[in-house]
Amino acid sequence: MNVPIDAGAGLIFLVSAAVGYAVHRHSKAASTTTPPTGDLGVAFTAGSLTLFALAFLFGVPSPATEPTPTPATTSTQTTPPAAANPTAPVTPNHVFPPPPSPPS
């Protein structure tokens, strides 16, 4: 199954991934431990914030929806209407009985 991704949304994702990678490389270069380690949490946070900021600034379009079919304008009824349910309570014209009066 193919999931279509808008080109703008894909570019925003790639830029945010690149920012996260760059931050990880920078934190690894600035590390004082032996062997040097990068801060993965800061890199992930920077990439996520970049993703949200770019999506907010440039907008992410909603996925394309298929056009809804239009109903036919002319139709004829070929079957008779369904019979009434004999077990259902009958209320004429949807008029319900008045609520009970409060106790005195």
PDB file of N, CA and C in Angstrom:
ATOM      1  N   MET A   1       0.846  -1.173   0.000  1.00  0.00           N
ATOM      2  CA  MET A   1       0.000   0.000   0.000  1.00  0.00           C
ATOM      3  C   MET A   1       0.889   1.233   0.000  1.00  0.00           C
ATOM      4  N   ASN A   2       0.616   2.162  -0.881  1.00  0.00           N
ATOM      5  CA  ASN A   2       1.384   3.396  -0.967  1.00  0.00           C
ATOM      6  C   ASN A   2       0.659   4.494  -0.213  1.00  0.00           C
ATOM      7  N   VAL A   3       1.429   5.258   0.544  1.00  0.00           N
ATOM      8  CA  VAL A   3       0.870   6.397   1.256  1.00  0.00           C
ATOM      9  C   VAL A   3       1.412   7.650   0.582  1.00  0.00           C
ATOM     10  N   PRO A   4       0.557   8.423  -0.063  1.00  0.00           N
ATOM     11  CA  PRO A   4       1.059   9.619  -0.735  1.00  0.00           C
ATOM     12  C   PRO A   4       1.456  10.697   0.281  1.00  0.00           C
ATOM     13  N   ILE A   5       2.664  11.235   0.121  1.00  0.00           N
ATOM     14  CA  ILE A   5       3.157  12.299   0.988  1.00  0.00           C
ATOM     15  C   ILE A   5       3.361  13.529   0.121  1.00  0.00           C
ATOM     16  N   ASP A   6       2.799  14.628   0.547  1.00  0.00           N
ATOM     17  CA  ASP A   6       2.944  15.883  -0.179  1.00  0.00           C
ATOM     18  C   ASP A   6       4.423  16.266  -0.226  1.00  0.00           C
ATOM     19  N   ALA A   7       4.862  16.871  -1.328  1.00  0.00           N
ATOM     20  CA  ALA A   7       6.272  17.235  -1.476  1.00  0.00           C
ATOM     21  C   ALA A   7       6.697  18.251  -0.415  1.00  0.00           C
ATOM     22  N   GLY A   8       5.832  19.199  -0.094  1.00  0.00           N
ATOM     23  CA  GLY A   8       6.161  20.187   0.934  1.00  0.00           C
ATOM     24  C   GLY A   8       6.311  19.557   2.303  1.00  0.00           C
ATOM     25  N   ALA A   9       5.427  18.626   2.629  1.00  0.00           N
ATOM     26  CA  ALA A   9       5.507  17.950   3.923  1.00  0.00           C
ATOM     27  C   ALA A   9       6.753  17.077   4.002  1.00  0.00           C
ATOM     28  N   GLY A  10       7.110  16.419   2.905  1.00  0.00           N
ATOM     29  CA  GLY A  10       8.326  15.614   2.883  1.00  0.00           C
ATOM     30  C   GLY A  10       9.571  16.454   3.041  1.00  0.00           C
ATOM     31  N   LEU A  11       9.586  17.619   2.406  1.00  0.00           N
ATOM     32  CA  LEU A  11      10.734  18.524   2.534  1.00  0.00           C
ATOM     33  C   LEU A  11      10.859  19.047   3.959  1.00  0.00           C
ATOM     34  N   ILE A  12       9.749  19.386   4.584  1.00  0.00           N
ATOM     35  CA  ILE A  12       9.772  19.839   5.976  1.00  0.00           C
ATOM     36  C   ILE A  12      10.324  18.735   6.872  1.00  0.00           C
ATOM     37  N   PHE A  13       9.918  17.488   6.635  1.00  0.00           N
ATOM     38  CA  PHE A  13      10.424  16.376   7.443  1.00  0.00           C
ATOM     39  C   PHE A  13      11.918  16.187   7.235  1.00  0.00           C
ATOM     40  N   LEU A  14      12.382  16.266   5.990  1.00  0.00           N
ATOM     41  CA  LEU A  14      13.805  16.086   5.725  1.00  0.00           C
ATOM     42  C   LEU A  14      14.647  17.189   6.356  1.00  0.00           C
ATOM     43  N   VAL A  15      14.169  18.422   6.315  1.00  0.00           N
ATOM     44  CA  VAL A  15      14.903  19.526   6.940  1.00  0.00           C
ATOM     45  C   VAL A  15      14.974  19.324   8.450  1.00  0.00           C
ATOM     46  N   SER A  16      13.881  18.899   9.063  1.00  0.00           N
ATOM     47  CA  SER A  16      13.902  18.694  10.512  1.00  0.00           C
ATOM     48  C   SER A  16      14.815  17.529  10.890  1.00  0.00           C
ATOM     49  N   ALA A  17      14.861  16.482  10.064  1.00  0.00           N
ATOM     50  CA  ALA A  17      15.789  15.376  10.322  1.00  0.00           C
ATOM     51  C   ALA A  17      17.233  15.843  10.188  1.00  0.00           C
ATOM     52  N   ALA A  18      17.513  16.701   9.213  1.00  0.00           N
ATOM     53  CA  ALA A  18      18.866  17.231   9.035  1.00  0.00           C
ATOM     54  C   ALA A  18      19.267  18.103  10.216  1.00  0.00           C
ATOM     55  N   VAL A  19      18.343  18.896  10.728  1.00  0.00           N
ATOM     56  CA  VAL A  19      18.637  19.733  11.893  1.00  0.00           C
ATOM     57  C   VAL A  19      18.936  18.857  13.104  1.00  0.00           C
ATOM     58  N   GLY A  20      18.140  17.825  13.311  1.00  0.00           N
ATOM     59  CA  GLY A  20      18.389  16.905  14.417  1.00  0.00           C
ATOM     60  C   GLY A  20      19.750  16.237  14.299  1.00  0.00           C
ATOM     61  N   TYR A  21      20.118  15.818  13.092  1.00  0.00           N
ATOM     62  CA  TYR A  21      21.423  15.192  12.882  1.00  0.00           C
ATOM     63  C   TYR A  21      22.551  16.185  13.138  1.00  0.00           C
ATOM     64  N   ALA A  22      22.386  17.420  12.659  1.00  0.00           N
ATOM     65  CA  ALA A  22      23.424  18.433  12.865  1.00  0.00           C
ATOM     66  C   ALA A  22      23.606  18.736  14.352  1.00  0.00           C
ATOM     67  N   VAL A  23      22.514  18.801  15.093  1.00  0.00           N
ATOM     68  CA  VAL A  23      22.621  19.064  16.534  1.00  0.00           C
ATOM     69  C   VAL A  23      23.307  17.888  17.226  1.00  0.00           C
ATOM     70  N   HIS A  24      23.000  16.676  16.821  1.00  0.00           N
ATOM     71  CA  HIS A  24      23.654  15.500  17.412  1.00  0.00           C
ATOM     72  C   HIS A  24      25.152  15.524  17.125  1.00  0.00           C
ATOM     73  N   ARG A  25      25.538  15.833  15.896  1.00  0.00           N
ATOM     74  CA  ARG A  25      26.961  15.902  15.549  1.00  0.00           C
ATOM     75  C   ARG A  25      27.660  17.006  16.336  1.00  0.00           C
ATOM     76  N   HIS A  26      27.007  18.156  16.502  1.00  0.00           N
ATOM     77  CA  HIS A  26      27.609  19.263  17.247  1.00  0.00           C
ATOM     78  C   HIS A  26      27.782  18.889  18.718  1.00  0.00           C
ATOM     79  N   SER A  27      26.770  18.251  19.304  1.00  0.00           N
ATOM     80  CA  SER A  27      26.885  17.871  20.715  1.00  0.00           C
ATOM     81  C   SER A  27      27.936  16.769  20.894  1.00  0.00           C
ATOM     82  N   LYS A  28      28.124  15.942  19.876  1.00  0.00           N
ATOM     83  CA  LYS A  28      29.162  14.908  19.954  1.00  0.00           C
ATOM     84  C   LYS A  28      30.548  15.542  19.876  1.00  0.00           C
ATOM     85  N   ALA A  29      30.700  16.560  19.039  1.00  0.00           N
ATOM     86  CA  ALA A  29      31.986  17.247  18.917  1.00  0.00           C
ATOM     87  C   ALA A  29      32.316  18.035  20.181  1.00  0.00           C
ATOM     88  N   ALA A  30      31.288  18.530  20.877  1.00  0.00           N
ATOM     89  CA  ALA A  30      31.517  19.336  22.082  1.00  0.00           C
ATOM     90  C   ALA A  30      31.579  18.473  23.342  1.00  0.00           C
ATOM     91  N   SER A  31      31.430  17.163  23.203  1.00  0.00           N
ATOM     92  CA  SER A  31      31.415  16.269  24.352  1.00  0.00           C
ATOM     93  C   SER A  31      32.802  16.176  24.985  1.00  0.00           C
ATOM     94  N   THR A  32      32.828  16.070  26.309  1.00  0.00           N
ATOM     95  CA  THR A  32      34.098  15.951  27.037  1.00  0.00           C
ATOM     96  C   THR A  32      34.365  14.521  27.494  1.00  0.00           C
ATOM     97  N   THR A  33      33.464  13.589  27.164  1.00  0.00           N
ATOM     98  CA  THR A  33      33.653  12.200  27.575  1.00  0.00           C
ATOM     99  C   THR A  33      34.519  11.461  26.575  1.00  0.00           C
ATOM    100  N   THR A  34      35.089  10.354  27.017  1.00  0.00           N
ATOM    101  CA  THR A  34      35.882   9.529  26.132  1.00  0.00           C
ATOM    102  C   THR A  34      35.220   8.166  26.044  1.00  0.00           C
ATOM    103  N   PRO A  35      34.810   7.644  24.941  1.00  0.00           N
ATOM    104  CA  PRO A  35      34.730   8.279  23.634  1.00  0.00           C
ATOM    105  C   PRO A  35      33.620   9.331  23.603  1.00  0.00           C
ATOM    106  N   PRO A  36      33.706  10.304  22.694  1.00  0.00           N
ATOM    107  CA  PRO A  36      32.696  11.372  22.670  1.00  0.00           C
ATOM    108  C   PRO A  36      31.306  10.821  22.329  1.00  0.00           C
ATOM    109  N   THR A  37      30.311  11.283  23.053  1.00  0.00           N
ATOM    110  CA  THR A  37      28.931  10.868  22.806  1.00  0.00           C
ATOM    111  C   THR A  37      28.078  12.099  22.539  1.00  0.00           C
ATOM    112  N   GLY A  38      27.131  11.965  21.642  1.00  0.00           N
ATOM    113  CA  GLY A  38      26.220  13.064  21.345  1.00  0.00           C
ATOM    114  C   GLY A  38      24.996  12.985  22.233  1.00  0.00           C
ATOM    115  N   ASP A  39      24.343  14.107  22.402  1.00  0.00           N
ATOM    116  CA  ASP A  39      23.137  14.159  23.228  1.00  0.00           C
ATOM    117  C   ASP A  39      21.933  13.885  22.327  1.00  0.00           C
ATOM    118  N   LEU A  40      21.431  12.666  22.392  1.00  0.00           N
ATOM    119  CA  LEU A  40      20.340  12.246  21.521  1.00  0.00           C
ATOM    120  C   LEU A  40      19.034  12.959  21.880  1.00  0.00           C
ATOM    121  N   GLY A  41      18.807  13.229  23.159  1.00  0.00           N
ATOM    122  CA  GLY A  41      17.582  13.910  23.582  1.00  0.00           C
ATOM    123  C   GLY A  41      17.497  15.321  23.037  1.00  0.00           C
ATOM    124  N   VAL A  42      18.605  16.045  23.092  1.00  0.00           N
ATOM    125  CA  VAL A  42      18.618  17.417  22.565  1.00  0.00           C
ATOM    126  C   VAL A  42      18.448  17.392  21.049  1.00  0.00           C
ATOM    127  N   ALA A  43      19.070  16.433  20.384  1.00  0.00           N
ATOM    128  CA  ALA A  43      18.952  16.338  18.926  1.00  0.00           C
ATOM    129  C   ALA A  43      17.513  16.033  18.520  1.00  0.00           C
ATOM    130  N   PHE A  44      16.883  15.104  19.241  1.00  0.00           N
ATOM    131  CA  PHE A  44      15.489  14.769  18.934  1.00  0.00           C
ATOM    132  C   PHE A  44      14.573  15.961  19.189  1.00  0.00           C
ATOM    133  N   THR A  45      14.812  16.671  20.284  1.00  0.00           N
ATOM    134  CA  THR A  45      14.000  17.847  20.601  1.00  0.00           C
ATOM    135  C   THR A  45      14.178  18.934  19.548  1.00  0.00           C
ATOM    136  N   ALA A  46      15.407  19.167  19.112  1.00  0.00           N
ATOM    137  CA  ALA A  46      15.653  20.191  18.089  1.00  0.00           C
ATOM    138  C   ALA A  46      14.977  19.820  16.775  1.00  0.00           C
ATOM    139  N   GLY A  47      15.051  18.553  16.402  1.00  0.00           N
ATOM    140  CA  GLY A  47      14.390  18.120  15.170  1.00  0.00           C
ATOM    141  C   GLY A  47      12.881  18.239  15.263  1.00  0.00           C
ATOM    142  N   SER A  48      12.315  17.878  16.424  1.00  0.00           N
ATOM    143  CA  SER A  48      10.858  17.973  16.607  1.00  0.00           C
ATOM    144  C   SER A  48      10.393  19.423  16.579  1.00  0.00           C
ATOM    145  N   LEU A  49      11.124  20.287  17.266  1.00  0.00           N
ATOM    146  CA  LEU A  49      10.732  21.702  17.273  1.00  0.00           C
ATOM    147  C   LEU A  49      10.860  22.313  15.880  1.00  0.00           C
ATOM    148  N   THR A  50      11.866  21.892  15.139  1.00  0.00           N
ATOM    149  CA  THR A  50      11.999  22.378  13.761  1.00  0.00           C
ATOM    150  C   THR A  50      10.828  21.907  12.916  1.00  0.00           C
ATOM    151  N   LEU A  51      10.441  20.658  13.104  1.00  0.00           N
ATOM    152  CA  LEU A  51       9.299  20.122  12.358  1.00  0.00           C
ATOM    153  C   LEU A  51       8.034  20.912  12.654  1.00  0.00           C
ATOM    154  N   PHE A  52       7.757  21.150  13.928  1.00  0.00           N
ATOM    155  CA  PHE A  52       6.538  21.886  14.295  1.00  0.00           C
ATOM    156  C   PHE A  52       6.598  23.330  13.815  1.00  0.00           C
ATOM    157  N   ALA A  53       7.753  23.964  13.932  1.00  0.00           N
ATOM    158  CA  ALA A  53       7.873  25.363  13.510  1.00  0.00           C
ATOM    159  C   ALA A  53       7.679  25.504  12.002  1.00  0.00           C
ATOM    160  N   LEU A  54       8.321  24.635  11.228  1.00  0.00           N
ATOM    161  CA  LEU A  54       8.169  24.726   9.770  1.00  0.00           C
ATOM    162  C   LEU A  54       6.758  24.363   9.324  1.00  0.00           C
ATOM    163  N   ALA A  55       6.166  23.380   9.977  1.00  0.00           N
ATOM    164  CA  ALA A  55       4.789  23.021   9.631  1.00  0.00           C
ATOM    165  C   ALA A  55       3.838  24.162   9.964  1.00  0.00           C
ATOM    166  N   PHE A  56       4.106  24.865  11.057  1.00  0.00           N
ATOM    167  CA  PHE A  56       3.259  26.008  11.422  1.00  0.00           C
ATOM    168  C   PHE A  56       3.471  27.170  10.460  1.00  0.00           C
ATOM    169  N   LEU A  57       4.730  27.440  10.102  1.00  0.00           N
ATOM    170  CA  LEU A  57       5.010  28.584   9.231  1.00  0.00           C
ATOM    171  C   LEU A  57       4.542  28.367   7.793  1.00  0.00           C
ATOM    172  N   PHE A  58       4.816  27.199   7.249  1.00  0.00           N
ATOM    173  CA  PHE A  58       4.506  26.951   5.845  1.00  0.00           C
ATOM    174  C   PHE A  58       3.201  26.196   5.650  1.00  0.00           C
ATOM    175  N   GLY A  59       2.699  25.623   6.693  1.00  0.00           N
ATOM    176  CA  GLY A  59       1.441  24.896   6.598  1.00  0.00           C
ATOM    177  C   GLY A  59       1.611  23.545   5.939  1.00  0.00           C
ATOM    178  N   VAL A  60       0.843  22.609   6.399  1.00  0.00           N
ATOM    179  CA  VAL A  60       0.833  21.282   5.812  1.00  0.00           C
ATOM    180  C   VAL A  60      -0.558  21.081   5.231  1.00  0.00           C
ATOM    181  N   PRO A  61      -0.661  20.886   3.916  1.00  0.00           N
ATOM    182  CA  PRO A  61      -1.989  20.750   3.305  1.00  0.00           C
ATOM    183  C   PRO A  61      -2.673  19.465   3.757  1.00  0.00           C
ATOM    184  N   SER A  62      -3.976  19.538   3.808  1.00  0.00           N
ATOM    185  CA  SER A  62      -4.733  18.343   4.165  1.00  0.00           C
ATOM    186  C   SER A  62      -4.671  17.365   3.001  1.00  0.00           C
ATOM    187  N   PRO A  63      -4.771  16.083   3.290  1.00  0.00           N
ATOM    188  CA  PRO A  63      -4.703  15.104   2.200  1.00  0.00           C
ATOM    189  C   PRO A  63      -5.874  15.277   1.238  1.00  0.00           C
ATOM    190  N   ALA A  64      -5.604  14.983  -0.002  1.00  0.00           N
ATOM    191  CA  ALA A  64      -6.645  15.119  -1.030  1.00  0.00           C
ATOM    192  C   ALA A  64      -7.727  14.074  -0.790  1.00  0.00           C
ATOM    193  N   THR A  65      -8.940  14.511  -0.880  1.00  0.00           N
ATOM    194  CA  THR A  65     -10.050  13.587  -0.708  1.00  0.00           C
ATOM    195  C   THR A  65     -10.681  13.325  -2.067  1.00  0.00           C
ATOM    196  N   GLU A  66     -11.225  12.160  -2.207  1.00  0.00           N
ATOM    197  CA  GLU A  66     -11.893  11.832  -3.453  1.00  0.00           C
ATOM    198  C   GLU A  66     -13.232  12.557  -3.500  1.00  0.00           C
ATOM    199  N   PRO A  67     -13.641  12.996  -4.666  1.00  0.00           N
ATOM    200  CA  PRO A  67     -14.923  13.699  -4.752  1.00  0.00           C
ATOM    201  C   PRO A  67     -16.071  12.780  -4.352  1.00  0.00           C
ATOM    202  N   THR A  68     -17.014  13.342  -3.643  1.00  0.00           N
ATOM    203  CA  THR A  68     -18.168  12.557  -3.218  1.00  0.00           C
ATOM    204  C   THR A  68     -19.116  12.391  -4.402  1.00  0.00           C
ATOM    205  N   PRO A  69     -19.675  11.224  -4.560  1.00  0.00           N
ATOM    206  CA  PRO A  69     -20.599  11.026  -5.681  1.00  0.00           C
ATOM    207  C   PRO A  69     -21.876  11.825  -5.467  1.00  0.00           C
ATOM    208  N   THR A  70     -22.372  12.382  -6.534  1.00  0.00           N
ATOM    209  CA  THR A  70     -23.609  13.147  -6.446  1.00  0.00           C
ATOM    210  C   THR A  70     -24.779  12.204  -6.678  1.00  0.00           C
ATOM    211  N   PRO A  71     -25.827  12.323  -5.879  1.00  0.00           N
ATOM    212  CA  PRO A  71     -26.973  11.429  -6.071  1.00  0.00           C
ATOM    213  C   PRO A  71     -27.714  11.775  -7.363  1.00  0.00           C
ATOM    214  N   ALA A  72     -28.362  10.781  -7.898  1.00  0.00           N
ATOM    215  CA  ALA A  72     -29.138  10.988  -9.118  1.00  0.00           C
ATOM    216  C   ALA A  72     -30.320  11.901  -8.813  1.00  0.00           C
ATOM    217  N   THR A  73     -30.618  12.794  -9.727  1.00  0.00           N
ATOM    218  CA  THR A  73     -31.705  13.751  -9.489  1.00  0.00           C
ATOM    219  C   THR A  73     -33.068  13.124  -9.723  1.00  0.00           C
ATOM    220  N   THR A  74     -33.144  12.143 -10.579  1.00  0.00           N
ATOM    221  CA  THR A  74     -34.436  11.504 -10.831  1.00  0.00           C
ATOM    222  C   THR A  74     -34.383  10.087 -10.302  1.00  0.00           C
ATOM    223  N   SER A  75     -35.409   9.707  -9.562  1.00  0.00           N
ATOM    224  CA  SER A  75     -35.485   8.338  -9.064  1.00  0.00           C
ATOM    225  C   SER A  75     -36.944   7.934  -8.970  1.00  0.00           C
ATOM    226  N   THR A  76     -37.162   6.664  -9.102  1.00  0.00           N
ATOM    227  CA  THR A  76     -38.510   6.129  -8.966  1.00  0.00           C
ATOM    228  C   THR A  76     -38.488   5.048  -7.910  1.00  0.00           C
ATOM    229  N   GLN A  77     -39.552   4.959  -7.155  1.00  0.00           N
ATOM    230  CA  GLN A  77     -39.644   3.951  -6.115  1.00  0.00           C
ATOM    231  C   GLN A  77     -40.301   2.721  -6.715  1.00  0.00           C
ATOM    232  N   THR A  78     -39.576   1.605  -6.663  1.00  0.00           N
ATOM    233  CA  THR A  78     -40.117   0.391  -7.259  1.00  0.00           C
ATOM    234  C   THR A  78     -40.634  -0.583  -6.213  1.00  0.00           C
ATOM    235  N   THR A  79     -40.323  -0.369  -4.943  1.00  0.00           N
ATOM    236  CA  THR A  79     -40.793  -1.275  -3.894  1.00  0.00           C
ATOM    237  C   THR A  79     -41.819  -0.553  -3.039  1.00  0.00           C
ATOM    238  N   PRO A  80     -42.776  -1.271  -2.519  1.00  0.00           N
ATOM    239  CA  PRO A  80     -43.757  -0.625  -1.646  1.00  0.00           C
ATOM    240  C   PRO A  80     -43.107  -0.244  -0.309  1.00  0.00           C
ATOM    241  N   PRO A  81     -43.679   0.723   0.391  1.00  0.00           N
ATOM    242  CA  PRO A  81     -43.108   1.113   1.675  1.00  0.00           C
ATOM    243  C   PRO A  81     -43.208  -0.029   2.682  1.00  0.00           C
ATOM    244  N   ALA A  82     -42.302  -0.030   3.631  1.00  0.00           N
ATOM    245  CA  ALA A  82     -42.270  -1.094   4.634  1.00  0.00           C
ATOM    246  C   ALA A  82     -43.486  -0.998   5.537  1.00  0.00           C
ATOM    247  N   ALA A  83     -43.917  -2.155   6.023  1.00  0.00           N
ATOM    248  CA  ALA A  83     -45.072  -2.197   6.921  1.00  0.00           C
ATOM    249  C   ALA A  83     -44.666  -1.673   8.298  1.00  0.00           C
ATOM    250  N   ALA A  84     -45.637  -1.147   9.025  1.00  0.00           N
ATOM    251  CA  ALA A  84     -45.371  -0.615  10.356  1.00  0.00           C
ATOM    252  C   ALA A  84     -45.040  -1.748  11.315  1.00  0.00           C
ATOM    253  N   ASN A  85     -44.227  -1.455  12.301  1.00  0.00           N
ATOM    254  CA  ASN A  85     -43.861  -2.438  13.317  1.00  0.00           C
ATOM    255  C   ASN A  85     -45.012  -2.542  14.315  1.00  0.00           C
ATOM    256  N   PRO A  86     -45.668  -3.686  14.418  1.00  0.00           N
ATOM    257  CA  PRO A  86     -46.839  -3.781  15.296  1.00  0.00           C
ATOM    258  C   PRO A  86     -46.480  -3.731  16.781  1.00  0.00           C
ATOM    259  N   THR A  87     -45.236  -3.973  17.147  1.00  0.00           N
ATOM    260  CA  THR A  87     -44.871  -3.957  18.570  1.00  0.00           C
ATOM    261  C   THR A  87     -44.395  -2.595  19.041  1.00  0.00           C
ATOM    262  N   ALA A  88     -44.166  -1.656  18.133  1.00  0.00           N
ATOM    263  CA  ALA A  88     -43.678  -0.339  18.529  1.00  0.00           C
ATOM    264  C   ALA A  88     -44.833   0.496  19.081  1.00  0.00           C
ATOM    265  N   PRO A  89     -44.591   1.308  20.117  1.00  0.00           N
ATOM    266  CA  PRO A  89     -45.655   2.180  20.626  1.00  0.00           C
ATOM    267  C   PRO A  89     -46.012   3.231  19.582  1.00  0.00           C
ATOM    268  N   VAL A  90     -47.273   3.507  19.463  1.00  0.00           N
ATOM    269  CA  VAL A  90     -47.740   4.452  18.465  1.00  0.00           C
ATOM    270  C   VAL A  90     -47.959   5.801  19.131  1.00  0.00           C
ATOM    271  N   THR A  91     -47.304   6.814  18.613  1.00  0.00           N
ATOM    272  CA  THR A  91     -47.521   8.184  19.078  1.00  0.00           C
ATOM    273  C   THR A  91     -47.891   9.001  17.858  1.00  0.00           C
ATOM    274  N   PRO A  92     -49.073   9.580  17.829  1.00  0.00           N
ATOM    275  CA  PRO A  92     -49.500  10.326  16.647  1.00  0.00           C
ATOM    276  C   PRO A  92     -48.673  11.597  16.475  1.00  0.00           C
ATOM    277  N   ASN A  93     -48.097  11.756  15.290  1.00  0.00           N
ATOM    278  CA  ASN A  93     -47.340  12.953  14.924  1.00  0.00           C
ATOM    279  C   ASN A  93     -46.212  13.257  15.909  1.00  0.00           C
ATOM    280  N   HIS A  94     -45.653  12.246  16.503  1.00  0.00           N
ATOM    281  CA  HIS A  94     -44.549  12.403  17.445  1.00  0.00           C
ATOM    282  C   HIS A  94     -44.916  13.269  18.643  1.00  0.00           C
ATOM    283  N   VAL A  95     -46.159  13.205  19.051  1.00  0.00           N
ATOM    284  CA  VAL A  95     -46.603  13.937  20.238  1.00  0.00           C
ATOM    285  C   VAL A  95     -46.494  12.987  21.418  1.00  0.00           C
ATOM    286  N   PHE A  96     -45.760  13.388  22.394  1.00  0.00           N
ATOM    287  CA  PHE A  96     -45.548  12.544  23.556  1.00  0.00           C
ATOM    288  C   PHE A  96     -46.461  13.011  24.687  1.00  0.00           C
ATOM    289  N   PRO A  97     -46.815  12.123  25.608  1.00  0.00           N
ATOM    290  CA  PRO A  97     -47.691  12.519  26.711  1.00  0.00           C
ATOM    291  C   PRO A  97     -46.986  13.552  27.586  1.00  0.00           C
ATOM    292  N   PRO A  98     -47.770  14.387  28.262  1.00  0.00           N
ATOM    293  CA  PRO A  98     -47.164  15.416  29.104  1.00  0.00           C
ATOM    294  C   PRO A  98     -46.429  14.772  30.269  1.00  0.00           C
ATOM    295  N   PRO A  99     -45.413  15.441  30.810  1.00  0.00           N
ATOM    296  CA  PRO A  99     -44.678  14.876  31.923  1.00  0.00           C
ATOM    297  C   PRO A  99     -45.588  14.799  33.162  1.00  0.00           C
ATOM    298  N   PRO A 100     -45.276  13.886  34.075  1.00  0.00           N
ATOM    299  CA  PRO A 100     -46.107  13.781  35.267  1.00  0.00           C
ATOM    300  C   PRO A 100     -46.003  15.042  36.115  1.00  0.00           C
ATOM    301  N   SER A 101     -47.099  15.345  36.772  1.00  0.00           N
ATOM    302  CA  SER A 101     -47.106  16.568  37.603  1.00  0.00           C
ATOM    303  C   SER A 101     -46.328  16.277  38.896  1.00  0.00           C
ATOM    304  N   PRO A 102     -45.691  17.295  39.456  1.00  0.00           N
ATOM    305  CA  PRO A 102     -44.910  17.101  40.690  1.00  0.00           C
ATOM    306  C   PRO A 102     -45.857  16.814  41.854  1.00  0.00           C
ATOM    307  N   PRO A 103     -45.382  16.036  42.820  1.00  0.00           N
ATOM    308  CA  PRO A 103     -46.232  15.723  43.982  1.00  0.00           C
ATOM    309  C   PRO A 103     -46.526  16.982  44.820  1.00  0.00           C
ATOM    310  N   SER A 104     -47.729  17.039  45.347  1.00  0.00           N
ATOM    311  CA  SER A 104     -48.113  18.228  46.124  1.00  0.00           C
ATOM    312  C   SER A 104     -47.837  18.043  47.594  1.00  0.00           C
TER     313      SER A 104
END
